[in-house]
Each structure stands twice: as C-alpha cells, then as structure tokens.
mmCIF file of C-alpha atoms in Angstrom:
data_model
loop_
_atom_site.group_PDB
_atom_site.id
_atom_site.type_symbol
_atom_site.label_atom_id
_atom_site.label_comp_id
_atom_site.label_asym_id
_atom_site.label_seq_id
_atom_site.Cartn_x
_atom_site.Cartn_y
_atom_site.Cartn_z
ATOM 1 C CA GLU A 349 8.332 -9.330 29.215
ATOM 2 C CA ALA A 350 4.913 -7.790 29.831
ATOM 3 C CA GLY A 351 3.047 -6.621 26.762
ATOM 4 C CA VAL A 352 1.102 -3.439 26.098
ATOM 5 C CA ALA A 353 -1.746 -3.108 28.578
ATOM 6 C CA GLN A 354 -5.026 -1.390 27.799
ATOM 7 C CA SER A 355 -8.171 -0.777 29.812
ATOM 8 C CA PRO A 356 -11.045 -1.092 29.744
ATOM 9 C CA ARG A 357 -11.461 -3.896 27.213
ATOM 10 C CA TYR A 358 -15.051 -2.974 26.438
ATOM 11 C CA LYS A 359 -17.105 0.174 26.889
ATOM 12 C CA ILE A 360 -20.664 1.044 25.959
ATOM 13 C CA ILE A 361 -21.785 4.660 26.201
ATOM 14 C CA GLU A 362 -24.528 6.859 24.821
ATOM 15 C CA LYS A 363 -23.797 9.550 22.273
ATOM 16 C CA ARG A 364 -22.680 12.857 23.744
ATOM 17 C CA GLN A 365 -21.170 11.113 26.777
ATOM 18 C CA SER A 366 -17.442 11.116 27.436
ATOM 19 C CA VAL A 367 -15.060 8.172 27.697
ATOM 20 C CA ALA A 368 -11.392 7.646 28.479
ATOM 21 C CA PHE A 369 -9.022 4.837 27.535
ATOM 22 C CA TRP A 370 -5.754 4.010 29.244
ATOM 23 C CA CYS A 371 -2.601 2.461 27.831
ATOM 24 C CA ASN A 372 0.604 1.277 29.494
ATOM 25 C CA PRO A 373 3.308 0.557 26.902
ATOM 26 C CA ILE A 374 6.180 -1.880 27.125
ATOM 27 C CA SER A 375 8.838 -0.624 29.520
ATOM 28 C CA GLY A 376 11.539 1.348 27.729
ATOM 29 C CA HIS A 377 9.509 2.030 24.589
ATOM 30 C CA ALA A 378 9.818 5.688 23.705
ATOM 31 C CA THR A 379 7.166 5.759 20.995
ATOM 32 C CA LEU A 380 3.469 5.302 21.701
ATOM 33 C CA TYR A 381 0.648 5.186 19.156
ATOM 34 C CA TRP A 382 -3.134 5.359 19.385
ATOM 35 C CA TYR A 383 -5.096 3.870 16.501
ATOM 36 C CA GLN A 384 -8.774 3.676 15.665
ATOM 37 C CA GLN A 385 -9.887 0.512 13.884
ATOM 38 C CA ILE A 386 -13.374 0.423 12.430
ATOM 39 C CA LEU A 387 -14.765 -3.013 11.592
ATOM 40 C CA GLY A 388 -13.409 -4.278 8.292
ATOM 41 C CA GLN A 389 -10.709 -1.617 8.034
ATOM 42 C CA GLY A 390 -7.074 -1.338 8.972
ATOM 43 C CA PRO A 391 -5.873 0.633 11.998
ATOM 44 C CA LYS A 392 -5.914 4.395 11.442
ATOM 45 C CA LEU A 393 -3.301 6.405 13.316
ATOM 46 C CA LEU A 394 -4.811 9.033 15.595
ATOM 47 C CA ILE A 395 -1.783 10.278 17.480
ATOM 48 C CA GLN A 396 1.869 9.361 17.916
ATOM 49 C CA PHE A 397 4.055 10.295 20.890
ATOM 50 C CA GLN A 398 7.813 10.237 21.244
ATOM 51 C CA ASN A 399 8.383 10.215 25.016
ATOM 52 C CA ASN A 400 5.932 12.899 26.200
ATOM 53 C CA GLY A 401 5.937 14.953 22.985
ATOM 54 C CA VAL A 402 3.458 14.695 20.109
ATOM 55 C CA VAL A 403 5.036 13.602 16.826
ATOM 56 C CA ASP A 404 1.879 13.544 14.729
ATOM 57 C CA ASP A 405 -1.784 14.167 15.488
ATOM 58 C CA SER A 406 -2.943 15.190 12.023
ATOM 59 C CA GLN A 407 -5.753 12.619 11.990
ATOM 60 C CA LEU A 408 -6.997 13.253 15.521
ATOM 61 C CA PRO A 409 -10.433 14.971 15.547
ATOM 62 C CA LYS A 410 -9.279 17.610 17.968
ATOM 63 C CA ASP A 411 -12.720 19.061 18.561
ATOM 64 C CA ARG A 412 -13.658 15.916 20.478
ATOM 65 C CA PHE A 413 -10.568 13.750 20.948
ATOM 66 C CA SER A 414 -7.627 14.471 23.207
ATOM 67 C CA ALA A 415 -4.638 12.443 24.330
ATOM 68 C CA GLU A 416 -1.779 12.895 26.721
ATOM 69 C CA ARG A 417 1.346 11.121 27.825
ATOM 70 C CA LEU A 418 2.432 13.340 30.652
ATOM 71 C CA LYS A 419 5.386 11.441 32.097
ATOM 72 C CA GLY A 420 6.421 9.771 28.867
ATOM 73 C CA VAL A 421 5.149 6.389 29.996
ATOM 74 C CA ASP A 422 1.436 5.588 30.097
ATOM 75 C CA SER A 423 -1.143 7.465 28.071
ATOM 76 C CA THR A 424 -4.812 8.378 28.090
ATOM 77 C CA LEU A 425 -7.089 8.951 25.100
ATOM 78 C CA LYS A 426 -10.347 10.799 25.720
ATOM 79 C CA ILE A 427 -13.444 11.365 23.614
ATOM 80 C CA GLN A 428 -15.827 14.123 24.626
ATOM 81 C CA PRO A 429 -18.571 14.174 23.430
ATOM 82 C CA ALA A 430 -18.841 10.822 21.673
ATOM 83 C CA LYS A 431 -20.644 10.354 18.375
ATOM 84 C CA LEU A 432 -22.133 7.202 16.876
ATOM 85 C CA GLU A 433 -19.328 7.063 14.307
ATOM 86 C CA ASP A 434 -16.757 6.752 17.102
ATOM 87 C CA SER A 435 -17.811 3.127 17.588
ATOM 88 C CA ALA A 436 -14.611 1.220 16.895
ATOM 89 C CA VAL A 437 -11.723 -0.603 18.519
ATOM 90 C CA TYR A 438 -9.081 1.717 19.935
ATOM 91 C CA LEU A 439 -5.643 0.182 19.785
ATOM 92 C CA CYS A 440 -2.553 1.316 21.614
ATOM 93 C CA ALA A 441 0.886 0.314 20.373
ATOM 94 C CA SER A 442 4.445 1.022 21.406
ATOM 95 C CA SER A 443 7.881 0.694 19.839
ATOM 96 C CA LEU A 444 11.500 1.381 20.693
ATOM 97 C CA GLY A 445 11.669 4.369 18.371
ATOM 98 C CA LEU A 446 10.256 6.320 15.491
ATOM 99 C CA SER A 447 9.813 4.932 11.974
ATOM 100 C CA LEU A 448 8.771 1.544 10.758
ATOM 101 C CA HIS A 449 12.347 0.423 11.244
ATOM 102 C CA TYR A 450 11.004 -0.647 14.632
ATOM 103 C CA GLU A 451 8.228 -3.157 15.051
ATOM 104 C CA GLN A 452 5.103 -2.044 16.852
ATOM 105 C CA TYR A 453 3.720 -4.019 19.761
ATOM 106 C CA PHE A 454 -0.055 -3.735 20.078
ATOM 107 C CA GLY A 455 -2.307 -4.041 23.065
ATOM 108 C CA PRO A 456 -5.571 -6.010 22.944
ATOM 109 C CA GLY A 457 -7.615 -2.881 22.223
ATOM 110 C CA THR A 458 -10.714 -1.299 23.731
ATOM 111 C CA ARG A 459 -13.960 -1.968 21.915
ATOM 112 C CA LEU A 460 -16.151 1.133 22.138
ATOM 113 C CA THR A 461 -19.844 1.043 21.287
ATOM 114 C CA VAL A 462 -21.692 4.353 21.116
ATOM 115 C CA THR A 463 -25.493 4.042 21.166
ATOM 116 C CA SER B 1174 -3.468 11.186 -2.861
ATOM 117 C CA GLN B 1175 -1.527 8.498 -1.056
ATOM 118 C CA LYS B 1176 -3.138 5.096 -1.032
ATOM 119 C CA ILE B 1177 -2.513 1.527 0.140
ATOM 120 C CA GLU B 1178 -4.504 -1.293 -1.421
ATOM 121 C CA GLN B 1179 -4.960 -4.805 -0.101
ATOM 122 C CA ASN B 1180 -7.434 -7.219 -1.608
ATOM 123 C CA SER B 1181 -10.678 -6.777 0.301
ATOM 124 C CA GLU B 1182 -11.942 -10.203 -0.737
ATOM 125 C CA ALA B 1183 -10.991 -13.117 1.475
ATOM 126 C CA LEU B 1184 -8.411 -15.537 0.127
ATOM 127 C CA ASN B 1185 -9.490 -19.153 0.457
ATOM 128 C CA ILE B 1186 -6.863 -21.860 -0.029
ATOM 129 C CA GLN B 1187 -6.351 -25.507 0.786
ATOM 130 C CA GLU B 1188 -4.006 -26.645 3.529
ATOM 131 C CA GLY B 1189 -0.498 -27.247 2.242
ATOM 132 C CA LYS B 1190 -0.720 -24.723 -0.579
ATOM 133 C CA THR B 1191 1.123 -21.397 -0.746
ATOM 134 C CA ALA B 1192 -0.888 -18.309 0.110
ATOM 135 C CA THR B 1193 0.093 -15.076 -1.633
ATOM 136 C CA LEU B 1194 -1.215 -11.743 -0.405
ATOM 137 C CA THR B 1195 -0.701 -8.413 -2.155
ATOM 138 C CA CYS B 1196 -0.057 -4.893 -0.886
ATOM 139 C CA ASN B 1197 -0.018 -2.136 -3.512
ATOM 140 C CA TYR B 1198 0.671 1.500 -2.849
ATOM 141 C CA THR B 1199 0.578 4.730 -4.827
ATOM 142 C CA ASN B 1200 2.299 8.082 -4.420
ATOM 143 C CA TYR B 1201 4.604 6.817 -1.688
ATOM 144 C CA SER B 1202 8.295 6.223 -1.527
ATOM 145 C CA PRO B 1203 8.389 4.224 1.689
ATOM 146 C CA ALA B 1204 11.645 3.359 3.345
ATOM 147 C CA TYR B 1205 10.105 0.411 5.183
ATOM 148 C CA LEU B 1206 7.196 -1.955 4.795
ATOM 149 C CA GLN B 1207 5.879 -4.198 7.543
ATOM 150 C CA TRP B 1208 3.458 -7.096 7.620
ATOM 151 C CA TYR B 1209 1.252 -7.905 10.602
ATOM 152 C CA ARG B 1210 -1.174 -10.658 11.487
ATOM 153 C CA GLN B 1211 -4.431 -9.883 13.266
ATOM 154 C CA ASP B 1212 -6.760 -12.450 14.824
ATOM 155 C CA PRO B 1213 -10.381 -11.578 15.720
ATOM 156 C CA GLY B 1214 -10.625 -9.581 18.930
ATOM 157 C CA ARG B 1215 -6.864 -9.075 19.189
ATOM 158 C CA GLY B 1216 -4.320 -6.442 18.297
ATOM 159 C CA PRO B 1217 -2.041 -6.910 15.277
ATOM 160 C CA VAL B 1218 1.149 -8.924 15.730
ATOM 161 C CA PHE B 1219 4.330 -8.039 13.847
ATOM 162 C CA LEU B 1220 5.604 -10.621 11.357
ATOM 163 C CA LEU B 1221 8.226 -9.157 9.017
ATOM 164 C CA LEU B 1222 9.953 -5.931 8.065
ATOM 165 C CA ILE B 1223 11.491 -5.237 4.661
ATOM 166 C CA ARG B 1224 13.522 -2.181 3.675
ATOM 167 C CA GLU B 1225 13.353 -0.321 0.365
ATOM 168 C CA ASN B 1226 16.764 -1.631 -0.702
ATOM 169 C CA GLU B 1227 15.848 -5.261 0.024
ATOM 170 C CA LYS B 1228 14.155 -7.404 -2.589
ATOM 171 C CA GLU B 1229 13.170 -10.308 -0.389
ATOM 172 C CA LYS B 1230 13.012 -11.342 3.264
ATOM 173 C CA ARG B 1231 12.302 -14.773 4.725
ATOM 174 C CA LYS B 1232 11.330 -16.095 8.129
ATOM 175 C CA GLU B 1233 10.478 -19.767 8.492
ATOM 176 C CA ARG B 1234 7.445 -20.358 6.195
ATOM 177 C CA LEU B 1235 7.009 -16.647 5.474
ATOM 178 C CA LYS B 1236 8.488 -14.685 2.583
ATOM 179 C CA VAL B 1237 8.051 -11.022 1.706
ATOM 180 C CA THR B 1238 9.085 -9.289 -1.505
ATOM 181 C CA PHE B 1239 9.277 -5.553 -2.102
ATOM 182 C CA ASP B 1240 9.269 -4.107 -5.614
ATOM 183 C CA THR B 1241 9.646 -0.323 -5.424
ATOM 184 C CA THR B 1242 9.250 0.002 -9.208
ATOM 185 C CA LEU B 1243 5.892 -1.765 -9.229
ATOM 186 C CA LYS B 1244 5.069 -0.228 -5.837
ATOM 187 C CA GLN B 1245 4.061 -3.618 -4.563
ATOM 188 C CA SER B 1246 4.834 -6.077 -1.789
ATOM 189 C CA LEU B 1247 3.904 -9.740 -1.901
ATOM 190 C CA PHE B 1248 3.528 -11.815 1.254
ATOM 191 C CA HIS B 1249 3.798 -15.578 0.910
ATOM 192 C CA ILE B 1250 2.987 -18.329 3.395
ATOM 193 C CA THR B 1251 4.248 -21.703 2.207
ATOM 194 C CA ALA B 1252 2.784 -25.022 3.362
ATOM 195 C CA SER B 1253 -0.182 -23.146 4.792
ATOM 196 C CA GLN B 1254 -2.053 -24.516 7.805
ATOM 197 C CA PRO B 1255 -5.547 -23.820 9.177
ATOM 198 C CA ALA B 1256 -3.803 -22.008 12.071
ATOM 199 C CA ASP B 1257 -2.564 -19.444 9.529
ATOM 200 C CA SER B 1258 -6.158 -18.268 9.041
ATOM 201 C CA ALA B 1259 -6.251 -14.608 10.068
ATOM 202 C CA THR B 1260 -6.248 -11.102 8.615
ATOM 203 C CA TYR B 1261 -2.902 -9.891 7.289
ATOM 204 C CA LEU B 1262 -2.108 -6.184 7.254
ATOM 205 C CA CYS B 1263 0.652 -4.287 5.521
ATOM 206 C CA ALA B 1264 1.969 -0.998 6.894
ATOM 207 C CA LEU B 1265 4.158 1.674 5.283
ATOM 208 C CA ASP B 1266 5.755 4.889 6.483
ATOM 209 C CA ILE B 1267 4.278 7.717 4.445
ATOM 210 C CA LYS B 1268 6.280 10.559 5.998
ATOM 211 C CA SER B 1269 9.522 9.178 7.347
ATOM 212 C CA TYR B 1270 7.939 7.850 10.514
ATOM 213 C CA ILE B 1271 4.144 8.046 10.188
ATOM 214 C CA PRO B 1272 2.768 4.507 9.830
ATOM 215 C CA THR B 1273 -0.180 3.857 7.537
ATOM 216 C CA PHE B 1274 -1.942 0.504 7.409
ATOM 217 C CA GLY B 1275 -3.841 -1.139 4.596
ATOM 218 C CA ARG B 1276 -7.296 -2.524 5.304
ATOM 219 C CA GLY B 1277 -5.976 -6.081 5.452
ATOM 220 C CA THR B 1278 -6.783 -9.294 3.626
ATOM 221 C CA SER B 1279 -8.521 -12.196 5.311
ATOM 222 C CA LEU B 1280 -6.866 -15.572 4.717
ATOM 223 C CA ILE B 1281 -8.856 -18.762 5.254
ATOM 224 C CA VAL B 1282 -6.980 -22.054 5.064
ATOM 225 C CA HIS B 1283 -9.232 -25.058 4.653
ATOM 226 C CA PRO B 1284 -8.161 -28.457 6.045
#
C-alpha cells in the first residue's frame, strides 16, 4: 500500500514570495490533515478536511494561508505572502475517518525555509 | 486554556531498561489518546491508541496507560534498544475530532 505522498520535500523562498505544497493521501482515506511543525515542537493542526469539505481551520492564518481539496482526494496548501516565521516542516496526514479513533498516516513533510 | 505537556528534556536510559514517558493534559476530556514515534526528517508514525474507558493497552514491548482522573498517560518501552531512540509524541482529541499534539519527548537509549 502506497503511503502519503508530499512534494516538494524541500523549498527555500524569500519573504513575501508565495509557495505551494501538494499532498496525495492514502487511497480511500476520507480525512486529510495539514500540520505545521516548527523545530522542537509538536505538529500543529492547520486545517482538516473530510472528503472535500473543511472540518476545522481555526488555526489556519487565513490572511496568508489557503488550502483546498477540490475532488476529495489530493490537496494543496498555499502560503502567500510568506513570512520568516513560516519556516517549518509542513506535514500532510490522512486517516479513514474523523476522530482519533483512527490512526493518522503521515507523509515525509516539506521543509520550508523563508529567508 | 487547554494544554498538553510532555517533558521537554530528553530522556537518557541504558539499553535493556524500561523507558517511561509522560503525557499530561489539562482542561480536556479526551475520548482517545494516541502515541506516535517521530524520527529526524520523517513524519510521525502511529504506535498505539487508548480509549478513555481503557486503563492499559499493550503491543509487543510497548505499554500505554490512561488515567482520566490524573489526566495523564504513561508510555512504557520495556527492554529498550538503541533503535528505540526517537521523539515520542502524544495526541488527544480536544473537540471530538480535532487532534492536538504535545511537543514530544526525545528518548535516547545508550548501548
């Protein structure tokens, strides 16, 4: 079974530029998560999708971050414009359903450096 | 406010000993608690799930306890090996289905 795919693995941009990350979850997984993980901290949930609908985006900085999952499969997270504090690893995860009753499968992450 | 606490200091133990990691939480009544392992440069990997009505769960050398009165989960690795060295994260559902992770505890097993 293929795991969660993410691209790119690494990205370096200057502040005020834009960047986009892509995630392809495990086939059949209805729930998709985007997390931000700053060095030395745990993953922080940015947005959670159930199929193509948003379940929670309360911690997504909506003035600069956006995410979509148009066909209920793969997803894109965008930052525009980037700030220095956005430097982090962006993790995508998927699971069979809502709640921690289901285990989350994580991708390898995209390491973003904003200079 | 709601809070999850994991020991920020690394836990250093000798090979063969039992490692015990702690996850404390406040102002939650989680239905589920999960433990994950994360290696450098990789995404977290699921290890164990325990429900609020379960006291203990085991899987091979791993054991998790969940005390909803103390608001604490303990994660044990028996007969630890250098390959167990990693960061261990706990995760709870704060609002039915919104996962929140602790910052993780680094475990270092010395040969």
